[in-house]
Tab-separated table of C-alpha atoms and ligand atoms in Angstrom:
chain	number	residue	atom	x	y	z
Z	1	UNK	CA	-39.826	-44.374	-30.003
Z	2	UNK	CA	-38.120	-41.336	-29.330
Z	3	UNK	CA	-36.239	-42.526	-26.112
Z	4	UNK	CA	-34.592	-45.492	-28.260
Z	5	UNK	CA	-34.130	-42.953	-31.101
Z	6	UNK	CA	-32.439	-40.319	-29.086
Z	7	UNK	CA	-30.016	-43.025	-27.425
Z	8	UNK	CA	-29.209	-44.205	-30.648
Z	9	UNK	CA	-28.226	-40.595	-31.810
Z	10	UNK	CA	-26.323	-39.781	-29.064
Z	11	UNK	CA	-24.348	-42.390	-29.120
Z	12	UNK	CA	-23.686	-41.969	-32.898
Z	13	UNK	CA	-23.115	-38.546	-32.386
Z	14	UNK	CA	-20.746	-39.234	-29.175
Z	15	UNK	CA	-18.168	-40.979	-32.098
Z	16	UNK	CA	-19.250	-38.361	-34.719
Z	17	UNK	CA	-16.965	-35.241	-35.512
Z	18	UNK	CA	-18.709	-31.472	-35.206
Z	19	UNK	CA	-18.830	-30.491	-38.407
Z	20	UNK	CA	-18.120	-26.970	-37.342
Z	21	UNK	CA	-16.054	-27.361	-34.666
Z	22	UNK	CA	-13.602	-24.303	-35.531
Z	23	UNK	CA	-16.671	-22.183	-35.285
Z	24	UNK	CA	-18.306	-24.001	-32.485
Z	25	UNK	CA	-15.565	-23.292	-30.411
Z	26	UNK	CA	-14.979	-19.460	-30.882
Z	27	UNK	CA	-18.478	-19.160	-29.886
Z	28	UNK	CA	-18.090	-21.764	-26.669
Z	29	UNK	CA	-15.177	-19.603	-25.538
Z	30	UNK	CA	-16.739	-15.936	-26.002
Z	31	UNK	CA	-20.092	-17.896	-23.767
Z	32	UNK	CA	-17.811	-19.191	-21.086
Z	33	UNK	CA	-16.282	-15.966	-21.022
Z	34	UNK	CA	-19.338	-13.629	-20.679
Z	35	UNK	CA	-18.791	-11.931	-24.024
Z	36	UNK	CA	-21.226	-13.486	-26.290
Z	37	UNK	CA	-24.288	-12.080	-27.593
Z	38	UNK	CA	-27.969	-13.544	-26.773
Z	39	UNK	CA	-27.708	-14.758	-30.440
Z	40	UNK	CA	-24.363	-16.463	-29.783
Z	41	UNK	CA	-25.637	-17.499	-26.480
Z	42	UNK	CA	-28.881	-19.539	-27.752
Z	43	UNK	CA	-26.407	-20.900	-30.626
Z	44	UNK	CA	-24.408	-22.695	-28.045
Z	45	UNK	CA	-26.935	-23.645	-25.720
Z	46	UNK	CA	-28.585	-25.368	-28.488
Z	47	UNK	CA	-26.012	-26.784	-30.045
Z	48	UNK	CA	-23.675	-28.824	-27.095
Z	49	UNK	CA	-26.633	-30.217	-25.832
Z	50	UNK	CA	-26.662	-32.509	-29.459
Z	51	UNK	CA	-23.048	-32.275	-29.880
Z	52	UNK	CA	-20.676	-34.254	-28.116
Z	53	UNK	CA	-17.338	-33.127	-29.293
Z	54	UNK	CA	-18.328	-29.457	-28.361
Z	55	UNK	CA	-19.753	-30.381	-25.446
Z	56	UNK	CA	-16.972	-32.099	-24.203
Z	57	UNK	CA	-14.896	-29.036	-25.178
Z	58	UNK	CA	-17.094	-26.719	-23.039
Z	59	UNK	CA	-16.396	-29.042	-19.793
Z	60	UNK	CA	-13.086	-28.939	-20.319
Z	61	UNK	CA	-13.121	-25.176	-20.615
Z	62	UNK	CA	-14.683	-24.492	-17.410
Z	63	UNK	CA	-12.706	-27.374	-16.094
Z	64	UNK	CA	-9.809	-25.747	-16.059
Z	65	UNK	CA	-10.750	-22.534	-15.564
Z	66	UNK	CA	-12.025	-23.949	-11.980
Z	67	UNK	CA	-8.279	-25.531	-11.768
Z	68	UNK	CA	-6.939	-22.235	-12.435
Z	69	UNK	CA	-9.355	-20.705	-10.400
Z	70	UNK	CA	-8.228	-23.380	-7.301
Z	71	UNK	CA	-4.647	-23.543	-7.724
Z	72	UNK	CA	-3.003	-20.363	-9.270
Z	73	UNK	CA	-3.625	-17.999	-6.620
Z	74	UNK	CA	-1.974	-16.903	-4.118
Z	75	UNK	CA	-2.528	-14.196	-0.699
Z	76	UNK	CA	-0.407	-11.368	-0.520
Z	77	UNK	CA	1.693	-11.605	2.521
Z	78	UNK	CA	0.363	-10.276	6.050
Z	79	UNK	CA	2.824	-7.874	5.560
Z	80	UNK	CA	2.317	-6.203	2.724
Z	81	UNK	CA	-0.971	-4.293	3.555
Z	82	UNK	CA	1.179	-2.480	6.510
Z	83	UNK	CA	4.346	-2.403	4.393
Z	84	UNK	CA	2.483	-0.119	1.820
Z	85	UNK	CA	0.129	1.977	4.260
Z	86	UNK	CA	3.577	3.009	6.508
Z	87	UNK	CA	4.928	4.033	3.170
Z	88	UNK	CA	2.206	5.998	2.090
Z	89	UNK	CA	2.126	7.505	5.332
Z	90	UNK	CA	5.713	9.186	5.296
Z	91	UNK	CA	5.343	9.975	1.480
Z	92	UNK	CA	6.580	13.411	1.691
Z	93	UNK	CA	4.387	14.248	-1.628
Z	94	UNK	CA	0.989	14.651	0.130
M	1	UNK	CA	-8.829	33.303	1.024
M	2	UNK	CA	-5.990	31.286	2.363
M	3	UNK	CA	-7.754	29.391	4.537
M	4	UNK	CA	-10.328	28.205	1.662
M	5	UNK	CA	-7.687	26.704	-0.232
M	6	UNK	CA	-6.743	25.127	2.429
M	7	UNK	CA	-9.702	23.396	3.178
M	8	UNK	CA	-9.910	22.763	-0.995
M	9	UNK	CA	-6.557	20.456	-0.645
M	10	UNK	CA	-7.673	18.866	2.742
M	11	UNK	CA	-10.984	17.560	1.170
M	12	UNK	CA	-8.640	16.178	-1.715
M	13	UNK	CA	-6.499	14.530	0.352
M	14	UNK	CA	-9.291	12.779	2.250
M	15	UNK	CA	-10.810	11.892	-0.735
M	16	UNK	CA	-7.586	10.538	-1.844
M	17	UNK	CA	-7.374	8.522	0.773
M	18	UNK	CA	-10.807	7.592	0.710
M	19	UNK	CA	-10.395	6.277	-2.393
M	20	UNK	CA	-7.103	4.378	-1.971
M	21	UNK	CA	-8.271	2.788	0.954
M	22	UNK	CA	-11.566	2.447	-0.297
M	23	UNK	CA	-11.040	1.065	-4.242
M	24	UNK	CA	-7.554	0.102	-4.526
M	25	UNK	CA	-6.160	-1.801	-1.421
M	26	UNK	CA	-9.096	-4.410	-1.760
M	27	UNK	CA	-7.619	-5.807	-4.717
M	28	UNK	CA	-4.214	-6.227	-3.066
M	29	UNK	CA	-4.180	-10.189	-3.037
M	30	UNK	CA	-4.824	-9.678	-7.007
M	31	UNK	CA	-2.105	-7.801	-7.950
M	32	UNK	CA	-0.163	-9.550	-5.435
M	33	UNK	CA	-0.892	-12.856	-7.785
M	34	UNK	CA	-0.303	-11.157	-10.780
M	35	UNK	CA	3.710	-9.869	-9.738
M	36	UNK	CA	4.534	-13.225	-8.175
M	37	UNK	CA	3.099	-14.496	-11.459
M	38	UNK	CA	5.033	-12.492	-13.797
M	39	UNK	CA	8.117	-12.727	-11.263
M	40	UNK	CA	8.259	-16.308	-9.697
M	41	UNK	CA	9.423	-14.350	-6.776
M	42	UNK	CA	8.017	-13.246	-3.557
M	43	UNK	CA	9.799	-10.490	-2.555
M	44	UNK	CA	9.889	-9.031	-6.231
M	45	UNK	CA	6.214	-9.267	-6.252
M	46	UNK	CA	5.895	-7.536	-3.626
M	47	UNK	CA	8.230	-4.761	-4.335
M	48	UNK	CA	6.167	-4.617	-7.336
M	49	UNK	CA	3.175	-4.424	-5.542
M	50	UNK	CA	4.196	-2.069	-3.584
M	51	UNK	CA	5.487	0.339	-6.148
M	52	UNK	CA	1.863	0.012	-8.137
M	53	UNK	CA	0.515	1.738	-4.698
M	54	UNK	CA	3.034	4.054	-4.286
M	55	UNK	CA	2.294	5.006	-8.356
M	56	UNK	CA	-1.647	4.533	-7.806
M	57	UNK	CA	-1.423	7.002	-4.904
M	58	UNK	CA	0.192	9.667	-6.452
M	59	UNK	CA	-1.716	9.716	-9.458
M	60	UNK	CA	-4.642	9.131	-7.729
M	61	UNK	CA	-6.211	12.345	-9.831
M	62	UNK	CA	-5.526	10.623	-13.042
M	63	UNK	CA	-7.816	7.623	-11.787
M	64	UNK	CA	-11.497	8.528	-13.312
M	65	UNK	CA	-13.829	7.779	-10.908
M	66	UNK	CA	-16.519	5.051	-11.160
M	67	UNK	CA	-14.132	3.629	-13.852
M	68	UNK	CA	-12.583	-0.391	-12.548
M	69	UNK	CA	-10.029	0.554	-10.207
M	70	UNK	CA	-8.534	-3.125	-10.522
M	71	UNK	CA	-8.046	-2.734	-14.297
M	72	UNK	CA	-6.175	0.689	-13.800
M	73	UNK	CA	-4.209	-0.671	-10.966
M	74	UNK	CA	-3.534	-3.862	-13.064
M	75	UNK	CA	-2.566	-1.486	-16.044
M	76	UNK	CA	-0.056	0.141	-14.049
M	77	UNK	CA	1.119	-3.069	-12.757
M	78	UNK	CA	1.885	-4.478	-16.499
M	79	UNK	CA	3.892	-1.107	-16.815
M	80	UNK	CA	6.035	-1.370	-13.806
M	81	UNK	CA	7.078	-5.055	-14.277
M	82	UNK	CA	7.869	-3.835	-18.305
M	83	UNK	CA	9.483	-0.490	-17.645
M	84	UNK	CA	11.124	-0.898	-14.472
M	85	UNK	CA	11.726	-4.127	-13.507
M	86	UNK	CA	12.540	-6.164	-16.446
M	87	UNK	CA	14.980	-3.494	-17.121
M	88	UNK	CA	16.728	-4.054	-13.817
M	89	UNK	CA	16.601	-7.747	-13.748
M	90	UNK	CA	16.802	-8.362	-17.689
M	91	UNK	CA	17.806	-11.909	-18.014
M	92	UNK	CA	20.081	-12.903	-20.465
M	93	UNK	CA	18.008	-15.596	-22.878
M	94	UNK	CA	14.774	-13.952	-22.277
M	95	UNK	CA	12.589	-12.788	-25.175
M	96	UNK	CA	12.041	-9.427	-25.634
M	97	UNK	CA	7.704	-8.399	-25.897
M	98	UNK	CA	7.906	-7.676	-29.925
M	99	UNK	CA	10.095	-10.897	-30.615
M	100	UNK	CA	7.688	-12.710	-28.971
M	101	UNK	CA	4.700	-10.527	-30.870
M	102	UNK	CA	5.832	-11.620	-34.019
M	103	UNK	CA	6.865	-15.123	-32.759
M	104	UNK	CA	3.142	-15.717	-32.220
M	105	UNK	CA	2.126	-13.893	-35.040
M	106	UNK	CA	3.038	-16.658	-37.463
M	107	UNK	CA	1.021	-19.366	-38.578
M	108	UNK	CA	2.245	-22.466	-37.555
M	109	UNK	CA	0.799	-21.707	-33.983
M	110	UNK	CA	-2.540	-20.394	-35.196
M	111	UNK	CA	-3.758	-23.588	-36.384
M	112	UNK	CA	-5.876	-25.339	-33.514
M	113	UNK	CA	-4.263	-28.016	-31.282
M	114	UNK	CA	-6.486	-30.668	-30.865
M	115	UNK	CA	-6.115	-31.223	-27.010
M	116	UNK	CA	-8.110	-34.245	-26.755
M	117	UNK	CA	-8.896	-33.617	-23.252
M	118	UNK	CA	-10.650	-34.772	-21.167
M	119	UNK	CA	-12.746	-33.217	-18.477
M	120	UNK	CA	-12.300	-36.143	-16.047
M	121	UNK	CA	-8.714	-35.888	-16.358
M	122	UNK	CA	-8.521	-32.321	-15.611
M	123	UNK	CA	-10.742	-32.721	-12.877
M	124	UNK	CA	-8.008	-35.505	-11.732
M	125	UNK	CA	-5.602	-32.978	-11.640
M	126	UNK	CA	-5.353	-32.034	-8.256
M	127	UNK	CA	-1.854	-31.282	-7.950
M	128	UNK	CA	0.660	-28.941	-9.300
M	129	UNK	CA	0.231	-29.440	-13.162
M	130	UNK	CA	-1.898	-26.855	-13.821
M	131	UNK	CA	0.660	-24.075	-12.232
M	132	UNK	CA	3.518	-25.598	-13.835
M	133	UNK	CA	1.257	-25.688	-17.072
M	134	UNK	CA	0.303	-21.748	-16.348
M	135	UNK	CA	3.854	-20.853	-15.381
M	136	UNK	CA	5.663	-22.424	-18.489
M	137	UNK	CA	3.790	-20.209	-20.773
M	138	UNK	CA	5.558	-17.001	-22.102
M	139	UNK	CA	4.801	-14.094	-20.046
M	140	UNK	CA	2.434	-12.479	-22.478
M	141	UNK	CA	0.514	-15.831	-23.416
M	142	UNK	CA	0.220	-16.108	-19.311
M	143	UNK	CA	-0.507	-12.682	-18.564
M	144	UNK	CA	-3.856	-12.655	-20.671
M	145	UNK	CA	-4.921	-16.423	-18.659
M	146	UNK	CA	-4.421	-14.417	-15.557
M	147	UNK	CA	-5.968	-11.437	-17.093
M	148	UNK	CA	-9.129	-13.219	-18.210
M	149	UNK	CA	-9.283	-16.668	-16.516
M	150	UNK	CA	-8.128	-15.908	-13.490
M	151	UNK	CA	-9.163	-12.306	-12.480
M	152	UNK	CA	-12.486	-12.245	-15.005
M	153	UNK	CA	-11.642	-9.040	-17.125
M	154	UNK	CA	-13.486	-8.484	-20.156
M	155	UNK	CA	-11.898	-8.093	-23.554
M	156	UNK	CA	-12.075	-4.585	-23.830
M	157	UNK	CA	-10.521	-3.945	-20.098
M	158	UNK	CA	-7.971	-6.250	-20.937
M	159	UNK	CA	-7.061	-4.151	-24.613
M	160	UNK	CA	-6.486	-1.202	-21.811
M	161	UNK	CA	-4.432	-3.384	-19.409
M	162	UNK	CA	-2.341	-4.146	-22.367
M	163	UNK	CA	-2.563	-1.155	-24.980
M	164	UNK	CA	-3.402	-3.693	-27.235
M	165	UNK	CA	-6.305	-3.561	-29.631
M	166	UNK	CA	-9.285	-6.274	-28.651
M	167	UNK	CA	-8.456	-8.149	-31.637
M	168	UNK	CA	-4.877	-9.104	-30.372
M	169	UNK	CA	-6.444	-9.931	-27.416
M	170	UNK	CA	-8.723	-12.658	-28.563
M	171	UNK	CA	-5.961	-14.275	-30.621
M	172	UNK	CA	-3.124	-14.162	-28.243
M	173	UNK	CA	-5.838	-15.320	-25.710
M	174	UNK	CA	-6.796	-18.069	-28.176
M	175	UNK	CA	-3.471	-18.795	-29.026
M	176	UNK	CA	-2.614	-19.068	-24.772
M	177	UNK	CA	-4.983	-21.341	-23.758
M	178	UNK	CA	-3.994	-23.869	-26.731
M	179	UNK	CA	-0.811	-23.925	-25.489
M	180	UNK	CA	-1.812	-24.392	-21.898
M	181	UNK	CA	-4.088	-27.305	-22.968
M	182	UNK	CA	-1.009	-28.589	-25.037
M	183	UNK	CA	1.027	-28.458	-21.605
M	184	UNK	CA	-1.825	-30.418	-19.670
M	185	UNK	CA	-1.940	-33.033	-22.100
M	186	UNK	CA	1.230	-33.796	-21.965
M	187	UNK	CA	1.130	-33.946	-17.877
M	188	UNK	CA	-1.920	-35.843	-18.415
M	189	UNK	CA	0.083	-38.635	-20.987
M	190	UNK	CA	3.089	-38.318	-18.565
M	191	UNK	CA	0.775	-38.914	-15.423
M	192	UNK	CA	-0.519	-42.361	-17.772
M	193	UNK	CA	-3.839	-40.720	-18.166
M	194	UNK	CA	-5.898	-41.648	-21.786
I	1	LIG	ZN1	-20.202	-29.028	-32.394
């Protein structure tokens, strides 16, 4: 029974609002990043594996942190390194 | 006697250098990020780069060791780009840092924005959206995604970074990445996405 059961709930739940979502959230973000509690940590473990909205809200979260991650950073130029060192080099304060 | 001291500054200045070469230049392609961020301009982040070095180096004996070299470097960084550049190259139009404090101290952008994003669509976002997204954020609402998204500091480095206390930090950082969602969804509604 429970295989049918749990199939039904999840897809109730997958239409069904969080009822703490505010809450849910704060928690998610503080997990994802690395400044939750073990308390806060079991909380959210628990909880997005029942609750769609918040689990969708996780993905997304480290979604785009991965985007970010992939497409907001950029190399300093070659020249840079030798730019600074040469400068360093002829400071007349050492 | 003379020759004692001597050999007192000589072991500084290698361990100066030690410790520039050794805990600062590694995180060059960081901070290098970070200016062109703030600046949207090579060769000013670079010149602000290069001043952070030129700073780091010669306070090198205010660095405390075994304490994160990137968030001190970062910190000094933030400074530069406030203090000396933004003065040079202030803008007319631009918002000054408590305007904007006080702008997102108000309510109206407290409340949550309900994104309703989804994660296949930002995974389908493979282009430019999410630096134009990033980029069209204030400076102080992008500087804490950069901070914390993008270069991992914790709360309480980034409350240094900032001299601001770890409470503004959550908020504005709260506050930040509703807006940046905001921006994506409307790239995503744009692009046709659901
Ligand atoms: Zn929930």
């Amino acid at each position: 029974m429970s295989s049918f059961l749990s199939k039904f709930i999840k897809k109730f739940k997958k239409n069904a609002e969080c009822p703490e979502k505010e809450k849910c959230i704060e928690i998610l973000t503080l997990v994802i990043d690395g400044e939750a509690n073990s308390e806060q940590k079991v909380y959210v473990k628990n909880h997005i594996e029942d609750c769609m909205p918040c689990n969708e809200e996780y993905e997304v979260e480290k979604a785009i942190r991965v985007l970010l991650q992939e497409k907001c950073t950029h190399m300093a130029p070659n020249d840079l390194l030798e730019s600074i060192k040469t400068k360093i080099n002829q400071s007349p304060t050492i | 006697m003379s020759n004692e001291g001597k050999d007192i500054h000589k072991s500084t200045k290698n361990e100066k250098n030690r410790i520039f070469e050794e805990e600062f230049l590694p995180h060059i392609n960081a901070m290098y990020n970070f200016g062109y961020r703030l600046t949207f301009d090579e060769d000013d982040a670079k010149d602000l780069v290069q001043d952070t070095y030129l700073k780091a180096y010669r306070f090198t004996d205010s660095f405390q060791k075994g304490t994160n070299a990137k968030a001190w470097l970062f910190r000094i960084l933030k400074n530069s780009f406030i203090n000396d550049f933004r003065k040079k190259s202030k803008q007319p139009g631009k918002v000054d840092y408590q305007e904007v404090e006080s702008y997102y101290n108000s309510d109206d952008v407290d409340k949550s924005i309900t994104t309703d994003l989804r994660v296949e669509t930002v995974q389908d976002m493979i282009g430019d959206e999410i630096s134009n997204a990033l980029n069209s954020l204030d400076v102080d609402f992008r500087t804490v995604i950069i901070l914390c998204d993008l270069e991992g500091f914790k709360y309480d480095e980034m409350a240094k970074i900032l001299d601001i206390p770890i409470g503004t930090v959550r908020s504005r950082l709260h506050r930040a990445r509703n807006l940046l969602k905001k921006n994506l969804r409307d790239y995503a509604k744009k692009m046709g996405y659901k």
